[in-house]
mmCIF file of C-alpha atoms in Angstrom:
data_model
loop_
_atom_site.group_PDB
_atom_site.id
_atom_site.type_symbol
_atom_site.label_atom_id
_atom_site.label_comp_id
_atom_site.label_asym_id
_atom_site.label_seq_id
_atom_site.Cartn_x
_atom_site.Cartn_y
_atom_site.Cartn_z
ATOM 1 C CA MET A 198 0.000 0.000 0.000
ATOM 2 C CA ILE A 199 1.224 3.487 -0.870
ATOM 3 C CA THR A 200 -1.070 6.353 0.012
ATOM 4 C CA ARG A 201 -1.481 9.996 0.977
ATOM 5 C CA ASP A 202 -4.399 9.124 3.289
ATOM 6 C CA VAL A 203 -3.078 9.458 6.839
ATOM 7 C CA GLY A 204 -5.960 7.637 8.495
ATOM 8 C CA THR A 205 -5.733 4.661 6.164
ATOM 9 C CA PHE A 206 -1.993 4.418 6.658
ATOM 10 C CA VAL A 207 -2.123 4.705 10.447
ATOM 11 C CA GLY A 208 -4.878 2.101 10.671
ATOM 12 C CA PHE A 209 -2.718 -0.316 8.707
ATOM 13 C CA ALA A 210 0.607 0.585 10.333
ATOM 14 C CA LYS A 211 -0.568 0.158 13.916
ATOM 15 C CA ASN A 212 -1.420 -3.468 13.172
ATOM 16 C CA CYS A 213 1.941 -4.300 11.577
ATOM 17 C CA ALA A 214 4.098 -6.597 13.656
ATOM 18 C CA PRO A 215 7.838 -5.858 13.906
ATOM 19 C CA ASP A 216 8.647 -8.953 11.862
ATOM 20 C CA PHE A 217 9.530 -7.438 8.489
ATOM 21 C CA GLY A 218 13.267 -7.505 9.151
ATOM 22 C CA PRO A 219 16.006 -6.335 11.523
ATOM 23 C CA SER A 220 15.326 -2.895 12.963
ATOM 24 C CA CYS A 221 18.944 -1.760 12.577
ATOM 25 C CA ALA A 222 21.571 -2.311 9.903
ATOM 26 C CA LYS A 223 24.148 -5.082 10.132
ATOM 27 C CA ALA A 224 26.864 -2.644 8.972
ATOM 28 C CA VAL A 225 27.221 0.906 7.647
ATOM 29 C CA PHE A 226 29.415 2.672 5.131
ATOM 30 C CA LEU A 227 30.732 6.190 4.753
ATOM 31 C CA ILE A 228 32.454 8.189 2.011
ATOM 32 C CA ALA A 229 35.283 10.482 3.069
ATOM 33 C CA PRO A 230 34.911 14.222 2.351
ATOM 34 C CA GLU A 231 37.962 14.537 0.084
ATOM 35 C CA GLY A 232 38.282 18.070 -1.272
ATOM 36 C CA PHE A 233 35.451 19.201 1.002
ATOM 37 C CA ALA A 234 33.588 22.214 -0.418
ATOM 38 C CA LEU A 235 30.065 23.608 -0.659
ATOM 39 C CA ALA A 236 28.176 22.576 -3.796
ATOM 40 C CA GLU A 237 26.357 25.514 -5.383
ATOM 41 C CA GLN A 238 23.745 23.292 -7.035
ATOM 42 C CA SER A 239 22.845 21.684 -3.723
ATOM 43 C CA ALA A 240 22.555 25.081 -2.053
ATOM 44 C CA SER A 241 19.849 26.111 -4.525
ATOM 45 C CA ASP A 242 17.230 24.053 -2.641
ATOM 46 C CA ASN A 243 18.881 23.424 0.734
ATOM 47 C CA ARG A 244 17.988 26.064 3.306
ATOM 48 C CA TYR A 245 20.568 24.646 5.728
ATOM 49 C CA MET A 246 23.475 25.805 3.550
ATOM 50 C CA ASP A 247 25.162 29.219 3.483
ATOM 51 C CA MET A 248 27.433 29.658 0.477
ATOM 52 C CA GLY A 249 29.097 32.611 2.204
ATOM 53 C CA LEU A 250 30.796 30.336 4.736
ATOM 54 C CA THR A 251 34.419 29.324 4.325
ATOM 55 C CA THR A 252 35.275 25.641 4.628
ATOM 56 C CA ASP A 253 38.269 23.730 5.948
ATOM 57 C CA ALA A 254 38.837 20.408 4.171
ATOM 58 C CA ALA A 255 41.311 19.159 6.762
ATOM 59 C CA LYS A 256 38.870 19.838 9.591
ATOM 60 C CA ALA A 257 36.071 18.064 7.699
ATOM 61 C CA LEU A 258 38.281 15.011 7.180
ATOM 62 C CA ALA A 259 39.217 14.957 10.863
ATOM 63 C CA GLU A 260 35.561 15.135 11.887
ATOM 64 C CA HIS A 261 34.722 12.342 9.482
ATOM 65 C CA ARG A 262 37.468 10.115 10.867
ATOM 66 C CA GLY A 263 36.049 10.765 14.321
ATOM 67 C CA LEU A 264 32.614 9.716 13.103
ATOM 68 C CA GLN A 265 34.001 6.522 11.603
ATOM 69 C CA SER A 266 35.800 5.707 14.843
ATOM 70 C CA ALA A 267 32.707 6.352 16.970
ATOM 71 C CA LEU A 268 30.435 4.259 14.748
ATOM 72 C CA SER A 269 32.914 1.397 14.520
ATOM 73 C CA ALA A 270 32.734 0.942 18.290
ATOM 74 C CA ILE A 271 29.065 -0.028 17.858
ATOM 75 C CA VAL A 272 28.598 -1.387 14.323
ATOM 76 C CA PRO A 273 30.913 -2.649 11.534
ATOM 77 C CA THR A 274 31.855 0.481 9.573
ATOM 78 C CA ILE A 275 33.438 0.796 6.126
ATOM 79 C CA CYS A 276 34.739 4.039 4.624
ATOM 80 C CA PHE A 277 35.296 4.578 0.903
ATOM 81 C CA SER A 278 37.576 7.328 -0.348
ATOM 82 C CA GLY A 279 36.026 10.542 -1.569
ATOM 83 C CA ARG A 280 36.651 12.472 -4.778
ATOM 84 C CA ALA A 281 37.136 16.170 -5.306
ATOM 85 C CA ASP A 282 34.634 16.296 -8.188
ATOM 86 C CA THR A 283 31.812 15.055 -5.926
ATOM 87 C CA PRO A 284 31.709 17.611 -3.085
ATOM 88 C CA ASP A 285 28.530 16.193 -1.511
ATOM 89 C CA ALA A 286 29.660 12.562 -1.559
ATOM 90 C CA GLN A 287 30.083 12.537 2.236
ATOM 91 C CA PHE A 288 26.268 12.187 2.278
ATOM 92 C CA PRO A 289 25.995 8.759 0.566
ATOM 93 C CA ASN A 290 22.604 7.704 1.927
ATOM 94 C CA ASN A 291 20.887 9.857 -0.712
ATOM 95 C CA VAL A 292 22.585 8.016 -3.584
ATOM 96 C CA PHE A 293 23.013 4.482 -2.218
ATOM 97 C CA ALA A 294 20.694 2.385 -0.073
ATOM 98 C CA THR A 295 20.207 -1.305 0.605
ATOM 99 C CA ALA A 296 17.583 -3.888 1.355
ATOM 100 C CA PRO A 297 18.483 -7.529 1.998
ATOM 101 C CA GLY A 298 20.401 -8.706 -1.066
ATOM 102 C CA ARG A 299 19.832 -5.472 -3.008
ATOM 103 C CA LEU A 300 21.715 -2.242 -3.669
ATOM 104 C CA LEU A 301 19.566 0.697 -4.764
ATOM 105 C CA LEU A 302 20.866 3.653 -6.780
ATOM 106 C CA GLY A 303 18.847 6.841 -6.341
ATOM 107 C CA HIS A 304 17.691 9.296 -8.980
ATOM 108 C CA MET A 305 19.280 12.547 -7.809
ATOM 109 C CA ARG A 306 17.989 15.975 -8.763
ATOM 110 C CA HIS A 307 21.328 17.740 -9.238
ATOM 111 C CA ALA A 308 24.006 16.786 -11.754
ATOM 112 C CA VAL A 309 26.753 17.311 -9.172
ATOM 113 C CA ARG A 310 25.248 14.441 -7.202
ATOM 114 C CA GLN A 311 24.247 12.233 -10.115
ATOM 115 C CA ARG A 312 27.871 11.416 -10.875
ATOM 116 C CA GLU A 313 28.309 9.849 -7.411
ATOM 117 C CA ALA A 314 26.326 6.790 -8.480
ATOM 118 C CA GLU A 315 28.902 5.994 -11.178
ATOM 119 C CA ARG A 316 31.446 4.775 -8.588
ATOM 120 C CA PRO A 317 32.598 1.325 -9.818
ATOM 121 C CA ASP A 318 34.333 0.556 -6.525
ATOM 122 C CA ILE A 319 31.207 1.028 -4.397
ATOM 123 C CA ARG A 320 28.931 -0.747 -6.850
ATOM 124 C CA GLY A 321 31.528 -3.472 -7.313
ATOM 125 C CA PHE A 322 31.822 -4.002 -3.567
ATOM 126 C CA PHE A 323 28.125 -4.764 -3.315
ATOM 127 C CA ALA A 324 27.937 -6.806 -6.526
ATOM 128 C CA GLN A 325 31.153 -8.786 -6.234
ATOM 129 C CA ALA A 326 31.995 -8.922 -2.530
ATOM 130 C CA LEU A 327 28.465 -9.142 -1.133
ATOM 131 C CA GLY A 328 26.629 -10.593 -4.120
ATOM 132 C CA TYR A 329 23.903 -7.946 -3.999
ATOM 133 C CA ARG A 330 21.583 -7.394 -6.958
ATOM 134 C CA GLU A 331 21.604 -3.797 -8.236
ATOM 135 C CA ILE A 332 18.374 -1.863 -8.689
ATOM 136 C CA ASP A 333 19.042 1.324 -10.658
ATOM 137 C CA LEU A 334 16.301 3.905 -10.189
ATOM 138 C CA ARG A 335 18.011 6.551 -12.312
ATOM 139 C CA ASP A 336 16.216 5.606 -15.529
ATOM 140 C CA GLN A 337 12.685 5.838 -14.165
ATOM 141 C CA PRO A 338 11.131 9.314 -14.451
ATOM 142 C CA GLY A 339 10.639 10.091 -10.770
ATOM 143 C CA LEU A 340 13.192 11.844 -8.569
ATOM 144 C CA CYS A 341 14.008 9.752 -5.495
ATOM 145 C CA GLU A 342 16.887 10.598 -3.187
ATOM 146 C CA LEU A 343 16.538 7.352 -1.254
ATOM 147 C CA THR A 344 16.798 7.489 2.540
ATOM 148 C CA GLY A 345 17.113 11.245 2.462
ATOM 149 C CA ALA A 346 13.553 11.462 1.126
ATOM 150 C CA LEU A 347 12.245 8.155 2.507
ATOM 151 C CA VAL A 348 12.498 7.361 6.225
ATOM 152 C CA ILE A 349 11.974 3.633 6.797
ATOM 153 C CA ASP A 350 10.817 1.607 9.769
ATOM 154 C CA ARG A 351 12.757 -1.514 8.868
ATOM 155 C CA ALA A 352 11.221 -3.614 11.629
ATOM 156 C CA ARG A 353 7.667 -3.170 10.332
ATOM 157 C CA GLY A 354 8.317 -2.458 6.647
ATOM 158 C CA LEU A 355 6.850 1.055 6.739
ATOM 159 C CA GLY A 356 7.975 4.066 4.717
ATOM 160 C CA PHE A 357 7.476 7.769 5.353
ATOM 161 C CA CYS A 358 8.155 9.728 2.173
ATOM 162 C CA GLY A 359 8.300 13.522 2.155
ATOM 163 C CA LEU A 360 7.722 15.081 -1.256
ATOM 164 C CA SER A 361 9.806 18.095 -2.278
ATOM 165 C CA GLU A 362 12.078 19.200 -5.121
ATOM 166 C CA ARG A 363 14.184 16.122 -4.301
ATOM 167 C CA CYS A 364 11.408 13.507 -4.497
ATOM 168 C CA ASP A 365 8.106 13.325 -6.393
ATOM 169 C CA GLU A 366 5.238 10.819 -6.349
ATOM 170 C CA ALA A 367 6.698 8.736 -9.171
ATOM 171 C CA GLY A 368 9.968 8.491 -7.284
ATOM 172 C CA ALA A 369 8.174 7.581 -4.063
ATOM 173 C CA LYS A 370 6.359 4.741 -5.826
ATOM 174 C CA ALA A 371 9.619 3.497 -7.333
ATOM 175 C CA MET A 372 11.294 3.424 -3.911
ATOM 176 C CA HIS A 373 8.305 1.726 -2.276
ATOM 177 C CA ALA A 374 8.559 -1.075 -4.841
ATOM 178 C CA ALA A 375 12.357 -1.328 -4.771
ATOM 179 C CA PHE A 376 12.512 -1.601 -0.966
ATOM 180 C CA GLY A 377 9.539 -3.972 -1.028
ATOM 181 C CA LEU A 378 7.758 -2.111 1.773
ATOM 182 C CA ARG A 379 4.421 -3.092 3.268
ATOM 183 C CA ALA A 380 3.097 0.457 3.303
ATOM 184 C CA THR A 381 4.357 3.949 2.498
ATOM 185 C CA LEU A 382 2.815 7.261 3.517
ATOM 186 C CA MET A 383 3.437 10.122 1.082
ATOM 187 C CA PHE A 384 3.133 13.699 2.307
ATOM 188 C CA ASP A 385 4.353 17.189 1.470
ATOM 189 C CA LEU A 386 7.247 18.649 3.375
ATOM 190 C CA ALA A 387 6.924 22.249 4.508
ATOM 191 C CA PRO A 388 8.111 24.837 1.964
ATOM 192 C CA GLY A 389 11.891 25.093 2.099
ATOM 193 C CA GLU A 390 12.520 21.602 3.477
ATOM 194 C CA TYR A 391 14.546 19.422 1.145
ATOM 195 C CA HIS A 392 14.792 15.990 2.814
ATOM 196 C CA THR A 393 12.560 14.047 5.176
ATOM 197 C CA ASN A 394 15.475 12.753 7.226
ATOM 198 C CA VAL A 395 16.205 16.257 8.508
ATOM 199 C CA VAL A 396 12.761 16.448 10.125
ATOM 200 C CA LEU A 397 12.009 12.777 10.899
ATOM 201 C CA SER A 398 13.776 9.678 12.167
ATOM 202 C CA VAL A 399 12.374 6.303 13.188
ATOM 203 C CA LEU A 400 14.651 4.775 15.812
ATOM 204 C CA ALA A 401 14.984 0.980 15.834
ATOM 205 C CA GLY A 402 11.281 0.636 15.013
ATOM 206 C CA ARG A 403 10.117 1.722 18.469
ATOM 207 C CA ALA A 404 10.495 5.507 18.739
ATOM 208 C CA VAL A 405 10.227 8.515 16.474
ATOM 209 C CA VAL A 406 11.932 11.913 16.354
ATOM 210 C CA ILE A 407 9.810 14.466 14.510
ATOM 211 C CA ALA A 408 9.982 18.211 13.811
ATOM 212 C CA PRO A 409 6.374 19.375 13.320
ATOM 213 C CA ASP A 410 7.254 22.553 11.436
ATOM 214 C CA GLY A 411 8.990 20.469 8.771
ATOM 215 C CA PHE A 412 5.639 19.135 7.525
ATOM 216 C CA ALA A 413 3.042 20.937 5.418
ATOM 217 C CA ASP A 414 0.101 19.203 7.124
ATOM 218 C CA PRO A 415 -0.122 18.900 10.945
ATOM 219 C CA ALA A 416 -2.357 15.835 10.526
ATOM 220 C CA VAL A 417 0.611 13.939 9.092
ATOM 221 C CA VAL A 418 2.681 14.774 12.173
ATOM 222 C CA GLU A 419 -0.056 13.525 14.489
ATOM 223 C CA GLY A 420 -0.583 10.374 12.445
ATOM 224 C CA ILE A 421 3.105 9.451 12.521
ATOM 225 C CA ALA A 422 3.295 10.234 16.241
ATOM 226 C CA GLU A 423 0.298 7.954 16.866
ATOM 227 C CA CYS A 424 2.199 5.049 15.335
ATOM 228 C CA TYR A 425 4.985 5.346 17.941
ATOM 229 C CA ALA A 426 3.322 6.883 21.001
ATOM 230 C CA PRO A 427 4.351 7.391 23.724
ATOM 231 C CA GLN A 428 7.966 7.254 22.532
ATOM 232 C CA VAL A 429 7.773 10.450 20.491
ATOM 233 C CA VAL A 430 10.435 13.174 20.488
ATOM 234 C CA ARG A 431 8.902 16.408 19.198
ATOM 235 C CA LEU A 432 11.522 18.887 18.098
ATOM 236 C CA GLY A 433 11.240 22.643 18.372
ATOM 237 C CA ARG A 434 12.590 24.942 15.692
ATOM 238 C CA ASP A 435 16.030 25.393 17.297
ATOM 239 C CA GLU A 436 16.410 21.640 17.726
ATOM 240 C CA LYS A 437 15.494 21.066 14.089
ATOM 241 C CA LEU A 438 17.914 23.735 12.857
ATOM 242 C CA GLY A 439 20.598 22.109 15.013
ATOM 243 C CA PHE A 440 20.002 18.859 13.052
ATOM 244 C CA ALA A 441 18.522 16.909 15.983
ATOM 245 C CA GLY A 442 16.132 15.288 13.504
ATOM 246 C CA ASN A 443 19.050 14.001 11.440
ATOM 247 C CA CYS A 444 19.836 11.174 13.839
ATOM 248 C CA ILE A 445 20.057 7.402 13.493
ATOM 249 C CA ALA A 446 19.840 4.295 15.648
ATOM 250 C CA VAL A 447 22.754 2.142 14.531
ATOM 251 C CA ALA A 448 21.933 -0.472 17.169
ATOM 252 C CA GLU A 449 18.984 -1.334 19.397
ATOM 253 C CA LYS A 450 20.261 0.875 22.210
ATOM 254 C CA ALA A 451 22.490 3.410 20.422
ATOM 255 C CA VAL A 452 21.341 6.677 18.823
ATOM 256 C CA PHE A 453 23.890 8.866 17.049
ATOM 257 C CA MET A 454 23.562 12.562 16.277
ATOM 258 C CA SER A 455 25.974 15.450 15.858
ATOM 259 C CA GLU A 456 27.371 17.347 18.821
ATOM 260 C CA ALA A 457 25.452 20.459 17.756
ATOM 261 C CA ALA A 458 22.241 18.441 17.601
ATOM 262 C CA ALA A 459 22.800 16.950 21.035
ATOM 263 C CA CYS A 460 23.505 20.393 22.490
ATOM 264 C CA ALA A 461 20.266 21.708 20.985
ATOM 265 C CA LEU A 462 18.193 18.814 22.356
ATOM 266 C CA ARG A 463 15.925 19.811 25.234
ATOM 267 C CA ALA A 464 16.097 17.907 28.512
ATOM 268 C CA GLU A 465 12.592 16.493 28.099
ATOM 269 C CA ASN A 466 13.534 15.046 24.723
ATOM 270 C CA ARG A 467 16.700 13.519 26.138
ATOM 271 C CA ARG A 468 14.552 11.826 28.767
ATOM 272 C CA THR A 469 12.219 10.440 26.106
ATOM 273 C CA LEU A 470 15.177 8.826 24.348
ATOM 274 C CA GLN A 471 16.446 7.422 27.640
ATOM 275 C CA ASP A 472 13.001 6.075 28.526
ATOM 276 C CA ALA A 473 12.919 4.362 25.132
ATOM 277 C CA GLY A 474 16.144 2.574 26.046
ATOM 278 C CA PHE A 475 18.604 4.573 23.968
ATOM 279 C CA ALA A 476 22.052 5.855 24.871
ATOM 280 C CA LEU A 477 22.873 9.070 23.020
ATOM 281 C CA HIS A 478 26.203 9.288 21.179
ATOM 282 C CA ALA A 479 27.237 12.775 20.006
ATOM 283 C CA VAL A 480 29.945 13.371 17.396
ATOM 284 C CA PRO A 481 31.446 16.794 16.478
ATOM 285 C CA LEU A 482 30.521 17.591 12.855
ATOM 286 C CA ALA A 483 30.386 21.396 12.731
ATOM 287 C CA GLU A 484 32.480 21.665 9.561
ATOM 288 C CA ILE A 485 30.603 18.969 7.677
ATOM 289 C CA GLU A 486 27.269 20.498 8.685
ATOM 290 C CA LYS A 487 28.149 23.600 6.667
ATOM 291 C CA ALA A 488 27.295 21.453 3.615
ATOM 292 C CA GLY A 489 23.648 21.279 4.701
ATOM 293 C CA GLY A 490 23.501 17.790 6.159
ATOM 294 C CA SER A 491 24.497 16.111 9.380
ATOM 295 C CA LEU A 492 25.268 12.725 10.871
ATOM 296 C CA ARG A 493 22.387 10.678 9.456
ATOM 297 C CA CYS A 494 23.169 11.938 5.961
ATOM 298 C CA CYS A 495 26.736 10.637 6.327
ATOM 299 C CA VAL A 496 25.665 7.094 7.162
ATOM 300 C CA ALA A 497 24.559 4.611 4.498
ATOM 301 C CA GLU A 498 23.163 1.404 5.961
ATOM 302 C CA ILE A 499 23.888 -2.156 4.868
ATOM 303 C CA TYR A 500 21.006 -4.600 5.385
#
């Protein structure tokens, strides 16, 4: 089922058992920010970027190494080298995603990001080392920036797809089919929001982090919250702008977000995460965040 009807989706979702698959990835991969710089094309529809900022490639690389080290203490973590001609490649989860036995290639809006999917080493790793089948979504007409646009509850096989300049209905339908989901809810993001995973995260299938002002329709916010109540973290504007919504559970009891996001998180929201059984891991990413994404965007999951 793929629908825009919140009531229909919630009625179905609340009866889905957490038996679709593992709630967290078995491993993750990163791409190093070689030649780190701000991509002008990406800034055209990313309100979280400021092209007037100066960047420090060495600092970005150091932050990224710190992220790799922190993740590797919890989950197997691979890092591929970056390339100077792909300045946004440190955010691989928009271009690459997996389901059991499958590697998906996303249909990116901007040309500067489209070339990332050509990497023969990354595609070869999945095809040759892991034996994954490749599903290339670039030839279908819809834009679909994978787990940037589509937040997935892997335990129950549910998708939450925010439509924007980076993902349209055709793309949402293509992703729903490629991931083989039970149900996907499509909805409009608020004007100016570019990716769902900045305003929404489902944590290990049992809790949700949501920024209400990132959604065009408040009914969508309430419907999603109903699916995970009472373990709902509602973000205020400052928390959202600090990238607290761009978080990820890499294990059943481990949630990762950037240091800035953790600092922005209100005490009541920290308690909600603790009550849901999560330990919060914060990683400094101030330089990388100048590129308009944060920790979740840096992490591509391997299922």
